[in-house]
Amino acid sequence: MSDYMIEFAKVNKWYGNHFHVLRDIDLQVRRGERIVICGPSGSGKSTLIRCINRLEAHQQGTVTVDGLELSDDVKVLHEVRRKVGMVFQQFNLFPHLTVLENLTLAPIHVNKLPKAEAEERAMLQLQRVQIAEQAHKYPLQLSGGQQQRVAIARTLCLTPQILLFDEPTSALDPEMIKEVLDVMTELAEQGITMLCVTHEMGFAKSVADRVIFMDQGQIVEENNPHDFFNRPRSERTQAFLAKILAH
Amino acid sequence: MNWLRSNLFNNVFNSSVTVLLGTLLLYALTQAWGWAIGQAVWVADAEQCHAARGTGACWGVVAEKYRIIIFGRYPFEEQWRPLLATLLLMALLLASCMRVFWQRWFAAVWVVVLTVFFILMHGGVLGLATVTTDQWGGLPLTILLASMSVLGAFPLGILLALGRMSDLPVIRSLCTVYIELIRGVPLISVLFMASFLFPLFMPEGTSIDVLVRVLVAMVLFAAAYLAEVIRGGLQAIPRGQYEAAVSLGMGYWLMQRKIILPQALATVVPGIMNNFISTFKDTSLVTIVSLYELTGSLDLAVNSDPDWMAYKLEGYLFIALIYFVFCFSLSRYSQWVERQVNRGKVH
């Protein structure tokens, strides 16, 4: 088995015929590594992580997840998606189900766990994200921050080995960002492999093992957070950092 | 009072329009009351009815003919059977509308009740005389056709809607062609095909009961319309719901069953109910292929008897009332369902 949890090799992707959204991506992610991906909008950072659980299909090159090469093979896809959890910008909770049902649906029907056990595990995860008292409410009755914590708990119920965060705090009111970042920081300390698309540079500095900067579908620069923020090499990185760290 | 003054009598023009319309309304109501109630004949006496013609309604026609109107050509002395069967079926349908019965075991109740329904109606066993389906008629036939069409069309409509939204080109085009084809022709022509054309293509000596053929035609027809209503609901589901379901490892059918369809169907409850109500009323078209459901059996009851032929209008009003009771109940039920499925929303 490869040492890498996720491996991109010469990956290219186009939207339609013209928009080249990923260009020759080469990326290796070690087991347990925590990576923050940043870059201007439209740079392909969301697309990159969505290729890992094949919400998006790449057209050239190979993506390998825990030794499995992604293809249209349904079995491989299913196997990979069991290993990979994803947290979305818009939470994507199921509004017609209670919080608890959101958490237990996949464990019961996909992992075939008995209902009682699934609920027990779900309550543990809800406690972990400090929201257990909301278990019987419906998602839309919760605040954005609470919803995102529920969404994180929902993926954790499937005990993923990899967690993908797609701008998890971008849709939140400022005062709710911290509660979500706190949960993410706690998770990062557990040794789970994390890829996080975010503009929260404080989170990147304190948690990431590596920060990747993308622009126009390419990985422009990657480095440890200290050097990334203090000695950015490329001009594009410098310009980007200057803009988002300006205030 | 204030409302009246500020909305109906706030200037000369509005006041005169109000008075004019009020007078007209009052006149129409008194006329209608006089015809339908005041001057009406209530007993089944053809001579009294004749005397009252033009001034009062002859409800006697209903009193005289109600058994034929309700049960059609079903043998007179056996009519307790369709009565019992219909009561059973209606009880089943009512129970199915209630939340307590939305359980898996209730499917077994359906099977039992439907079996009993067919045994009662058709007979031929347990010492009951055989009554072939061409003699079934009236309200039992209407309810049977309506409920079975809805029951069949609902799952088929869901499959067609999913098919039309599918990523697989073959399935998608098949479903699209089917839906557009069926929507492109009137129900009457589908019924004609089922009733007259279809048997020509059957191998010699085999035949399928006309009731079954008509029922299948109605299911196929209603499903095409329903599919488009449901597709509207499917389109209202944000992409993120699919993505979340897929990223949690759910397969296509699990995702549809637990995530997409519950939400999609909930958003289109009014449209679905619209479809059910129109299917219920569409059953009146099967008369043209010689199945005498409620509307057909009214014709049968009144046209066959010269004494009562003149009072068809009263007969129509009577069955209109029956249709209204059913359709109005359906529409009230639809509102209840809407409240049920909206529980998760913030108010």
Coordinates of C-alpha atoms in Angstrom, one line a residue:
Chain A
M1 CA 0.0 0.0 0.0
S2 CA 1.1 3.5 -0.8
D3 CA 2.3 5.8 2.0
Y4 CA -0.1 8.4 0.7
M5 CA -3.7 8.6 1.7
I6 CA -4.6 10.7 -1.4
E7 CA -2.6 11.0 -4.5
F8 CA -3.3 13.2 -7.5
A9 CA -1.2 12.5 -10.6
K10 CA -1.3 14.8 -13.6
V11 CA -5.0 15.4 -13.1
N12 CA -6.8 17.6 -15.6
K13 CA -10.4 18.6 -15.6
W14 CA -12.5 20.8 -17.9
Y15 CA -16.0 22.2 -17.4
G16 CA -17.6 22.0 -20.8
N17 CA -15.0 22.3 -23.6
H18 CA -13.2 25.4 -22.7
F19 CA -13.0 26.1 -19.0
H20 CA -9.9 24.3 -17.8
V21 CA -10.6 24.1 -14.1
L22 CA -7.8 21.8 -13.0
R23 CA -4.4 21.8 -14.7
D24 CA -1.8 19.1 -14.2
I25 CA -2.5 18.7 -10.5
D26 CA 0.1 16.6 -8.7
L27 CA -0.5 16.3 -5.0
Q28 CA 0.3 13.7 -2.3
V29 CA -1.4 13.8 1.0
R30 CA 0.1 11.7 3.8
R31 CA -2.0 9.8 6.3
G32 CA -3.2 12.1 9.0
E33 CA -1.9 15.2 7.2
R34 CA -3.9 18.4 7.6
I35 CA -4.0 20.6 4.6
V36 CA -5.5 24.0 4.0
I37 CA -6.2 25.0 0.5
C38 CA -6.8 28.6 -0.4
G39 CA -6.9 30.8 -3.4
P40 CA -9.2 33.2 -5.3
S41 CA -12.7 32.1 -6.2
G42 CA -12.8 30.1 -9.4
S43 CA -9.2 28.8 -8.8
G44 CA -10.4 25.2 -8.7
K45 CA -9.9 24.6 -5.0
S46 CA -13.4 23.3 -4.4
T47 CA -13.3 21.2 -7.5
L48 CA -10.0 19.7 -6.4
I49 CA -11.4 18.3 -3.2
R50 CA -14.7 17.3 -4.8
C51 CA -12.6 15.1 -7.1
I52 CA -11.6 13.1 -4.1
N53 CA -15.0 11.6 -3.5
R54 CA -16.0 12.0 -7.1
L55 CA -18.7 14.5 -6.7
E56 CA -16.8 15.8 -9.8
A57 CA -15.1 13.4 -12.3
H58 CA -11.7 14.3 -13.6
Q59 CA -10.9 13.7 -17.3
Q60 CA -7.2 13.1 -17.3
G61 CA -4.7 11.6 -14.8
T62 CA -5.3 9.5 -11.8
V63 CA -6.7 10.1 -8.3
T64 CA -6.0 7.5 -5.8
V65 CA -7.6 7.3 -2.4
D66 CA -6.2 4.9 0.2
G67 CA -4.9 2.7 -2.6
L68 CA -8.1 2.8 -4.7
E69 CA -7.9 4.4 -8.1
L70 CA -11.1 6.4 -8.8
S71 CA -13.1 5.4 -11.8
D72 CA -16.7 5.0 -12.7
D73 CA -16.6 1.6 -11.0
V74 CA -19.5 1.7 -8.6
K75 CA -17.9 -0.6 -6.1
V76 CA -14.7 1.5 -5.9
L77 CA -16.8 4.6 -5.6
H78 CA -18.8 3.2 -2.8
E79 CA -15.7 2.0 -1.0
V80 CA -14.0 5.4 -1.4
R81 CA -17.1 7.3 -0.2
R82 CA -17.2 5.2 2.9
K83 CA -13.7 6.4 3.7
V84 CA -14.3 10.1 2.9
G85 CA -16.5 12.4 4.8
M86 CA -17.5 15.8 3.4
V87 CA -18.7 19.0 5.0
F88 CA -20.3 21.6 2.7
Q89 CA -20.5 25.3 2.6
Q90 CA -24.3 25.2 2.7
F91 CA -24.4 22.4 5.3
N92 CA -26.7 20.3 3.1
L93 CA -28.6 18.8 6.0
F94 CA -31.7 17.0 5.2
P95 CA -34.5 19.4 6.2
H96 CA -37.3 16.9 6.4
L97 CA -35.5 14.8 9.0
T98 CA -34.6 15.6 12.6
V99 CA -31.0 16.2 13.6
L100 CA -30.8 12.7 15.0
E101 CA -32.3 11.2 11.9
N102 CA -29.9 13.1 9.8
L103 CA -27.1 11.5 11.7
T104 CA -28.4 7.9 11.8
L105 CA -29.8 7.5 8.3
A106 CA -26.5 6.5 6.6
P107 CA -25.3 4.3 9.5
I108 CA -28.6 2.4 9.6
H109 CA -29.1 2.0 5.8
V110 CA -25.6 2.1 4.4
N111 CA -23.6 0.5 7.2
K112 CA -26.5 -1.6 8.4
L113 CA -26.1 -0.7 12.0
P114 CA -29.0 -1.5 14.4
K115 CA -31.0 1.6 15.1
A116 CA -30.3 1.7 18.8
E117 CA -26.6 1.5 18.2
A118 CA -26.7 4.1 15.4
E119 CA -28.6 6.5 17.7
E120 CA -26.1 5.9 20.6
R121 CA -23.2 6.7 18.3
A122 CA -25.0 9.7 16.9
M123 CA -25.6 11.1 20.4
L124 CA -21.9 10.7 21.2
Q125 CA -21.0 12.7 18.1
L126 CA -23.6 15.3 18.9
Q127 CA -22.1 15.7 22.3
R128 CA -18.7 16.0 20.7
V129 CA -19.9 19.0 18.7
Q130 CA -21.8 20.2 21.8
I131 CA -25.2 20.2 20.4
A132 CA -26.8 17.0 21.9
E133 CA -29.7 19.0 23.3
Q134 CA -30.9 19.8 19.7
A135 CA -31.1 16.1 18.6
H136 CA -34.9 16.2 18.1
K137 CA -35.2 19.5 16.4
Y138 CA -35.3 20.0 12.6
P139 CA -32.2 21.5 11.0
L140 CA -33.9 24.7 9.9
Q141 CA -34.8 25.4 13.5
L142 CA -31.1 25.7 14.3
S143 CA -28.6 28.6 13.7
G144 CA -26.1 28.3 10.8
G145 CA -23.3 27.5 13.2
Q146 CA -25.3 24.8 14.9
Q147 CA -26.3 23.3 11.5
Q148 CA -22.7 23.1 10.4
R149 CA -21.8 21.4 13.6
V150 CA -24.6 18.9 13.0
A151 CA -23.2 18.4 9.4
I152 CA -19.8 17.6 10.9
A153 CA -21.3 15.2 13.4
R154 CA -23.2 13.5 10.5
T155 CA -20.0 12.7 8.6
L156 CA -18.3 11.6 11.8
C157 CA -21.0 9.0 12.4
L158 CA -19.6 7.1 9.5
T159 CA -16.0 7.1 11.0
P160 CA -14.4 8.5 7.9
Q161 CA -10.6 8.3 7.5
I162 CA -10.5 11.5 5.4
L163 CA -12.5 14.7 6.0
L164 CA -13.1 17.2 3.3
F165 CA -14.2 20.7 4.2
D166 CA -15.5 22.8 1.4
E167 CA -15.5 26.4 2.7
P168 CA -17.3 25.3 5.9
T169 CA -17.5 28.8 7.4
S170 CA -18.2 30.9 4.3
A171 CA -22.0 30.8 4.7
L172 CA -21.9 31.6 8.4
D173 CA -22.4 34.8 10.3
P174 CA -19.1 36.0 11.8
E175 CA -20.1 35.2 15.4
M176 CA -20.7 31.6 14.5
I177 CA -17.5 31.0 12.7
K178 CA -15.5 30.3 15.9
E179 CA -17.8 27.6 17.2
V180 CA -17.3 25.7 13.9
L181 CA -13.5 26.3 13.8
D182 CA -13.3 25.1 17.4
V183 CA -14.8 21.8 16.4
M184 CA -12.6 21.5 13.4
T185 CA -9.5 22.2 15.5
E186 CA -10.5 19.5 17.9
L187 CA -10.9 17.1 15.0
A188 CA -7.5 18.0 13.6
E189 CA -5.9 17.0 16.9
Q190 CA -7.4 13.5 16.5
G191 CA -5.1 12.5 13.6
I192 CA -7.7 12.3 10.9
T193 CA -6.6 13.2 7.4
M194 CA -8.1 16.6 6.6
L195 CA -8.3 18.8 3.5
C196 CA -9.9 22.1 4.1
V197 CA -10.8 24.7 1.6
T198 CA -11.0 27.9 3.6
H199 CA -10.1 31.5 3.9
E200 CA -9.7 31.3 7.7
M201 CA -5.9 32.0 7.8
G202 CA -5.8 31.8 11.6
F203 CA -7.1 28.3 11.3
A204 CA -4.5 27.5 8.7
K205 CA -1.7 28.9 10.8
S206 CA -2.6 27.1 13.9
V207 CA -3.8 23.7 12.5
A208 CA -2.4 23.0 9.0
D209 CA 0.6 20.9 8.3
R210 CA 0.7 22.3 4.8
V211 CA -1.0 25.2 3.1
I212 CA -1.7 25.1 -0.6
F213 CA -2.3 28.1 -2.8
M214 CA -4.2 27.6 -6.0
D215 CA -4.8 30.0 -8.9
Q216 CA -6.4 29.3 -12.3
G217 CA -6.6 25.6 -11.8
Q218 CA -3.0 25.2 -10.8
I219 CA -1.2 24.6 -7.5
V220 CA 0.9 27.7 -7.4
E221 CA 2.6 27.2 -4.1
E222 CA 2.6 24.8 -1.2
N223 CA 4.5 25.1 2.0
N224 CA 4.3 24.7 5.8
P225 CA 2.2 27.5 7.3
H226 CA 5.1 29.4 8.8
D227 CA 7.0 29.8 5.6
F228 CA 3.8 30.1 3.5
F229 CA 2.7 33.2 5.4
N230 CA 6.1 34.7 6.2
R231 CA 8.0 33.9 3.0
P232 CA 5.6 33.4 0.2
R233 CA 7.6 32.6 -2.9
S234 CA 5.4 33.5 -5.9
E235 CA 4.1 36.9 -6.7
R236 CA 0.6 35.6 -7.0
T237 CA 0.6 34.2 -3.5
Q238 CA 2.0 37.4 -2.2
A239 CA -0.7 39.4 -3.9
F240 CA -3.4 37.1 -2.6
L241 CA -2.1 37.2 1.0
A242 CA -1.8 40.9 0.9
K243 CA -5.4 41.1 -0.1
I244 CA -6.9 38.8 2.5
L245 CA -4.6 39.7 5.4
A246 CA -5.0 43.4 4.7
H247 CA -7.3 44.1 7.6
Chain B
M1 CA -70.4 47.3 9.1
N2 CA -67.4 49.5 8.7
W3 CA -66.0 47.1 6.2
L4 CA -69.2 47.3 4.2
R5 CA -69.2 51.1 4.2
S6 CA -65.6 51.5 3.2
N7 CA -65.6 48.8 0.6
L8 CA -69.0 48.5 -0.9
F9 CA -70.7 51.9 -0.3
N10 CA -67.8 54.3 -0.4
N11 CA -69.1 56.4 -3.4
V12 CA -72.1 56.7 -5.6
F13 CA -70.9 54.4 -8.3
N14 CA -69.9 51.6 -5.9
S15 CA -73.1 51.9 -4.0
S16 CA -75.2 51.5 -7.1
V17 CA -73.2 48.6 -8.3
T18 CA -73.6 47.0 -4.9
V19 CA -77.3 47.5 -4.9
L20 CA -77.7 46.2 -8.4
L21 CA -75.6 43.1 -7.9
G22 CA -77.2 42.5 -4.5
T23 CA -80.7 42.6 -6.1
L24 CA -79.6 40.2 -8.9
L25 CA -78.1 37.8 -6.3
L26 CA -81.2 37.9 -4.2
Y27 CA -83.4 37.3 -7.2
A28 CA -81.3 34.3 -8.4
L29 CA -81.2 32.8 -4.9
T30 CA -85.0 33.0 -4.4
Q31 CA -85.5 31.5 -7.9
A32 CA -83.1 28.7 -7.2
W33 CA -84.6 28.1 -3.8
G34 CA -88.1 28.1 -5.2
W35 CA -87.1 25.6 -7.9
A36 CA -84.9 23.3 -5.8
I37 CA -86.8 23.4 -2.5
G38 CA -90.0 25.4 -2.3
Q39 CA -91.8 24.1 -5.4
A40 CA -89.9 20.9 -5.6
V41 CA -91.5 17.4 -5.7
W42 CA -89.9 15.0 -3.3
V43 CA -91.9 11.9 -3.9
A44 CA -91.5 9.4 -6.7
D45 CA -94.7 10.4 -8.4
A46 CA -94.4 11.0 -12.2
E47 CA -97.7 12.9 -12.4
Q48 CA -96.9 15.3 -9.6
C49 CA -93.5 15.9 -11.2
H50 CA -95.2 16.5 -14.5
A51 CA -97.5 19.1 -13.0
A52 CA -94.5 20.9 -11.4
R53 CA -92.5 21.1 -14.6
G54 CA -90.9 24.4 -15.1
T55 CA -91.6 25.7 -11.6
G56 CA -90.1 23.1 -9.3
A57 CA -87.5 20.4 -9.4
C58 CA -88.5 16.7 -9.5
W59 CA -86.3 15.1 -6.8
G60 CA -88.6 12.1 -7.2
V61 CA -86.4 10.9 -10.0
V62 CA -83.7 10.3 -7.5
A63 CA -86.1 8.6 -5.1
E64 CA -87.4 6.4 -7.9
K65 CA -84.1 5.6 -9.7
Y66 CA -81.4 5.8 -7.0
R67 CA -80.7 2.1 -7.0
I68 CA -79.9 2.1 -10.7
I69 CA -78.0 5.4 -10.4
I70 CA -75.8 4.1 -7.6
F71 CA -75.4 0.5 -8.8
G72 CA -75.9 0.6 -12.5
R73 CA -76.8 -2.6 -14.2
Y74 CA -75.8 -4.8 -11.3
P75 CA -78.6 -7.4 -10.7
F76 CA -81.2 -5.7 -8.5
E77 CA -81.6 -8.4 -5.9
E78 CA -77.8 -8.8 -5.5
Q79 CA -77.1 -5.1 -4.9
W80 CA -76.3 -5.6 -1.2
R81 CA -73.0 -7.0 -2.5
P82 CA -71.7 -3.9 -4.2
L83 CA -73.1 -1.9 -1.3
L84 CA -71.1 -3.9 1.2
A85 CA -68.0 -4.0 -1.1
T86 CA -68.1 -0.3 -1.6
L87 CA -68.4 0.4 2.1
L88 CA -65.5 -1.8 2.7
L89 CA -63.4 -0.2 0.0
M90 CA -64.3 3.3 1.3
A91 CA -63.4 2.3 4.8
L92 CA -60.1 1.1 3.5
L93 CA -59.4 4.3 1.6
L94 CA -60.4 6.4 4.6
A95 CA -58.1 4.4 6.9
S96 CA -55.3 4.7 4.4
C97 CA -55.5 8.5 4.7
M98 CA -54.8 8.3 8.5
R99 CA -51.4 8.5 9.9
V100 CA -51.8 5.6 12.4
F101 CA -52.3 3.2 9.5
W102 CA -49.1 4.2 7.6
Q103 CA -47.5 0.9 8.6
R104 CA -46.1 -2.0 6.7
W105 CA -48.8 -4.4 7.9
F106 CA -51.5 -2.3 6.4
A107 CA -50.4 -3.5 3.0
A108 CA -51.8 -6.9 4.1
V109 CA -55.1 -5.2 5.0
W110 CA -55.2 -3.8 1.5
V111 CA -54.8 -7.2 -0.1
V112 CA -57.5 -8.7 2.1
V113 CA -60.0 -6.0 1.5
L114 CA -59.4 -5.9 -2.2
T115 CA -59.8 -9.7 -2.4
V116 CA -63.1 -9.5 -0.4
F117 CA -64.2 -6.6 -2.7
F118 CA -63.7 -8.7 -5.8
I119 CA -65.3 -11.8 -4.3
L120 CA -68.3 -9.8 -3.3
M121 CA -68.6 -8.0 -6.7
H122 CA -67.7 -10.9 -8.9
G123 CA -69.1 -13.8 -6.9
G124 CA -68.9 -17.3 -8.4
V125 CA -67.7 -18.6 -5.1
L126 CA -69.2 -19.2 -1.6
G127 CA -72.6 -19.6 -3.2
L128 CA -72.6 -16.1 -4.6
A129 CA -74.0 -15.8 -8.1
T130 CA -71.4 -14.7 -10.7
V131 CA -71.8 -11.1 -11.9
T132 CA -69.4 -10.4 -14.7
T133 CA -67.6 -7.1 -14.8
D134 CA -69.7 -5.7 -17.7
Q135 CA -72.6 -5.6 -15.3
W136 CA -70.7 -3.7 -12.6
G137 CA -71.6 -0.1 -12.5
G138 CA -72.5 3.1 -10.6
L139 CA -70.6 4.3 -7.6
P140 CA -68.8 1.1 -6.9
L141 CA -67.2 1.2 -10.3
T142 CA -66.4 4.9 -10.1
I143 CA -64.6 4.3 -6.7
L144 CA -62.9 1.2 -7.9
L145 CA -61.6 2.9 -11.1
A146 CA -60.6 6.0 -9.3
S147 CA -58.8 4.4 -6.4
M148 CA -57.0 1.7 -8.5
S149 CA -55.9 4.3 -11.1
V150 CA -54.4 6.5 -8.4
L151 CA -52.8 3.5 -6.7
G152 CA -51.3 2.3 -10.0
A153 CA -50.4 5.8 -11.4
F154 CA -48.6 7.0 -8.3
P155 CA -45.6 4.5 -8.3
L156 CA -45.6 4.5 -12.1
G157 CA -45.6 8.3 -12.2
I158 CA -42.6 8.4 -9.7
L159 CA -40.6 6.0 -11.9
L160 CA -41.4 8.0 -15.0
A161 CA -40.4 11.2 -13.3
L162 CA -37.1 9.7 -12.1
G163 CA -36.6 8.2 -15.5
R164 CA -37.0 11.5 -17.2
M165 CA -34.4 13.0 -14.8
S166 CA -32.1 10.1 -15.2
D167 CA -28.4 10.4 -16.4
L168 CA -28.9 7.3 -18.6
P169 CA -29.8 8.5 -22.1
V170 CA -31.8 5.5 -23.1
I171 CA -34.1 5.5 -20.0
R172 CA -34.4 9.3 -20.2
S173 CA -35.6 9.3 -23.8
L174 CA -37.9 6.3 -23.3
C175 CA -39.6 8.1 -20.4
T176 CA -39.8 11.4 -22.3
V177 CA -41.3 9.8 -25.4
Y178 CA -43.8 7.9 -23.3
I179 CA -44.9 11.0 -21.3
E180 CA -45.1 13.2 -24.4
L181 CA -47.0 10.6 -26.3
I182 CA -49.6 10.0 -23.7
R183 CA -50.0 13.7 -22.9
G184 CA -50.5 14.3 -26.6
V185 CA -53.7 12.3 -26.9
P186 CA -57.0 12.6 -25.1
L187 CA -58.0 10.1 -22.5
I188 CA -61.0 9.1 -24.6
S189 CA -58.8 7.9 -27.4
V190 CA -56.6 5.9 -25.0
L191 CA -59.8 4.3 -23.6
F192 CA -61.0 3.5 -27.2
M193 CA -57.7 1.9 -28.0
A194 CA -57.8 -0.2 -24.8
S195 CA -61.3 -1.2 -25.4
F196 CA -61.6 -1.7 -29.1
L197 CA -58.2 -1.6 -30.7
F198 CA -56.2 -3.6 -28.2
P199 CA -58.2 -6.9 -28.6
L200 CA -57.4 -6.9 -32.3
F201 CA -53.7 -7.4 -31.5
M202 CA -54.4 -10.2 -29.0
P203 CA -53.8 -13.7 -30.2
E204 CA -57.0 -15.5 -31.2
G205 CA -59.0 -16.9 -28.3
T206 CA -57.3 -14.9 -25.6
S207 CA -59.1 -12.0 -24.1
I208 CA -58.5 -9.6 -21.2
D209 CA -61.4 -8.3 -19.2
V210 CA -62.6 -4.9 -20.5
L211 CA -62.5 -3.5 -17.0
V212 CA -58.8 -4.5 -16.6
R213 CA -58.0 -3.0 -20.0
V214 CA -59.7 0.2 -19.1
L215 CA -58.1 0.3 -15.7
V216 CA -54.6 -0.2 -17.3
A217 CA -55.4 2.6 -19.8
M218 CA -56.4 5.0 -17.0
V219 CA -53.3 4.1 -15.0
L220 CA -51.0 4.7 -18.0
F221 CA -52.7 8.0 -18.7
A222 CA -52.8 9.4 -15.2
A223 CA -49.1 8.3 -14.6
A224 CA -47.9 10.5 -17.5
Y225 CA -49.5 13.6 -16.0
L226 CA -48.4 12.7 -12.5
A227 CA -44.9 12.1 -13.7
E228 CA -44.6 15.7 -14.8
V229 CA -46.0 17.0 -11.5
I230 CA -43.5 14.9 -9.6
R231 CA -40.7 16.0 -11.9
G232 CA -41.5 19.6 -10.9
G233 CA -40.9 18.6 -7.3
L234 CA -37.7 16.8 -8.1
Q235 CA -36.4 20.0 -9.8
A236 CA -37.0 21.9 -6.6
I237 CA -34.5 19.8 -4.7
P238 CA -31.1 21.6 -4.4
R239 CA -28.1 19.9 -5.8
G240 CA -26.5 19.9 -2.3
Q241 CA -29.1 17.3 -1.1
Y242 CA -27.9 14.8 -3.8
E243 CA -24.2 15.6 -3.0
A244 CA -24.7 15.2 0.7
A245 CA -26.5 11.8 0.2
V246 CA -23.9 10.6 -2.2
S247 CA -21.0 11.6 0.0
L248 CA -22.6 9.7 2.8
G249 CA -22.3 6.6 0.7
M250 CA -26.0 6.2 -0.2
G251 CA -26.8 4.5 -3.4
Y252 CA -29.3 5.8 -5.9
W253 CA -32.5 4.1 -4.7
L254 CA -31.7 4.7 -1.0
M255 CA -31.1 8.4 -1.8
Q256 CA -34.3 8.7 -3.7
R257 CA -36.4 6.9 -1.1
K258 CA -35.1 8.6 2.0
I259 CA -33.9 12.0 0.8
I260 CA -35.1 13.2 -2.6
L261 CA -38.6 11.8 -3.0
P262 CA -39.9 12.7 0.5
Q263 CA -38.9 16.3 -0.1
A264 CA -39.9 16.4 -3.8
L265 CA -43.4 14.9 -3.2
A266 CA -44.0 17.2 -0.2
T267 CA -43.4 20.2 -2.4
V268 CA -46.0 19.1 -5.0
V269 CA -48.8 17.8 -2.8
P270 CA -51.3 20.3 -4.3
G271 CA -50.3 19.3 -7.8
I272 CA -50.6 15.6 -7.0
M273 CA -54.0 16.1 -5.4
N274 CA -55.1 18.0 -8.4
N275 CA -54.1 15.0 -10.5
F276 CA -56.0 12.6 -8.2
I277 CA -59.1 14.7 -8.3
S278 CA -59.1 15.0 -12.1
T279 CA -58.5 11.2 -12.3
F280 CA -61.5 10.7 -10.1
K281 CA -63.6 12.8 -12.5
D282 CA -62.1 11.3 -15.6
T283 CA -63.6 8.0 -14.6
S284 CA -66.8 9.4 -16.0
L285 CA -65.3 8.9 -19.5
V286 CA -65.4 5.2 -19.4
T287 CA -69.1 5.3 -20.2
I288 CA -68.1 5.6 -23.9
V289 CA -66.6 2.1 -23.8
S290 CA -69.8 0.7 -22.2
L291 CA -68.8 0.7 -18.6
Y292 CA -71.6 2.3 -16.7
E293 CA -70.0 4.1 -13.8
L294 CA -71.9 6.8 -11.9
T295 CA -72.4 9.1 -14.9
G296 CA -73.2 6.2 -17.2
S297 CA -75.6 4.6 -14.9
L298 CA -77.5 7.9 -14.5
D299 CA -78.0 7.9 -18.3
L300 CA -79.0 4.3 -18.0
A301 CA -81.5 4.9 -15.2
V302 CA -83.2 8.0 -16.8
N303 CA -83.0 7.4 -20.5
S304 CA -84.5 3.9 -20.3
D305 CA -87.7 5.2 -18.8
P306 CA -89.9 7.6 -20.7
D307 CA -91.8 8.7 -17.6
W308 CA -88.6 10.0 -16.0
M309 CA -86.6 11.0 -19.0
A310 CA -87.5 14.7 -18.6
Y311 CA -85.8 14.9 -15.2
K312 CA -82.2 14.2 -16.2
L313 CA -81.1 17.6 -14.8
E314 CA -82.2 16.6 -11.3
G315 CA -80.4 13.3 -11.7
Y316 CA -77.2 15.1 -12.8
L317 CA -77.4 17.5 -9.9
F318 CA -77.7 14.5 -7.6
I319 CA -74.5 12.8 -8.9
A320 CA -72.8 16.2 -9.1
L321 CA -73.4 16.3 -5.4
I322 CA -71.8 12.8 -5.0
Y323 CA -68.8 13.9 -7.1
F324 CA -68.5 17.1 -5.1
V325 CA -68.5 15.3 -1.7
F326 CA -65.6 13.0 -2.9
C327 CA -63.6 15.7 -4.6
F328 CA -64.0 18.2 -1.8
S329 CA -63.0 15.6 0.8
L330 CA -59.9 14.9 -1.3
S331 CA -59.0 18.6 -1.4
R332 CA -59.5 19.0 2.4
Y333 CA -57.3 16.0 2.9
S334 CA -54.7 17.5 0.7
Q335 CA -54.5 20.5 3.0
W336 CA -54.0 18.2 6.0
V337 CA -51.2 16.4 4.2
E338 CA -49.6 19.7 3.4
R339 CA -49.6 20.6 7.1
Q340 CA -48.1 17.2 7.9
V341 CA -45.2 17.4 5.5
N342 CA -44.4 21.0 6.4
R343 CA -43.6 20.1 10.0
G344 CA -39.9 20.4 9.4
K345 CA -40.1 23.9 8.1
V346 CA -39.6 26.9 10.3
H347 CA -42.7 29.0 10.8

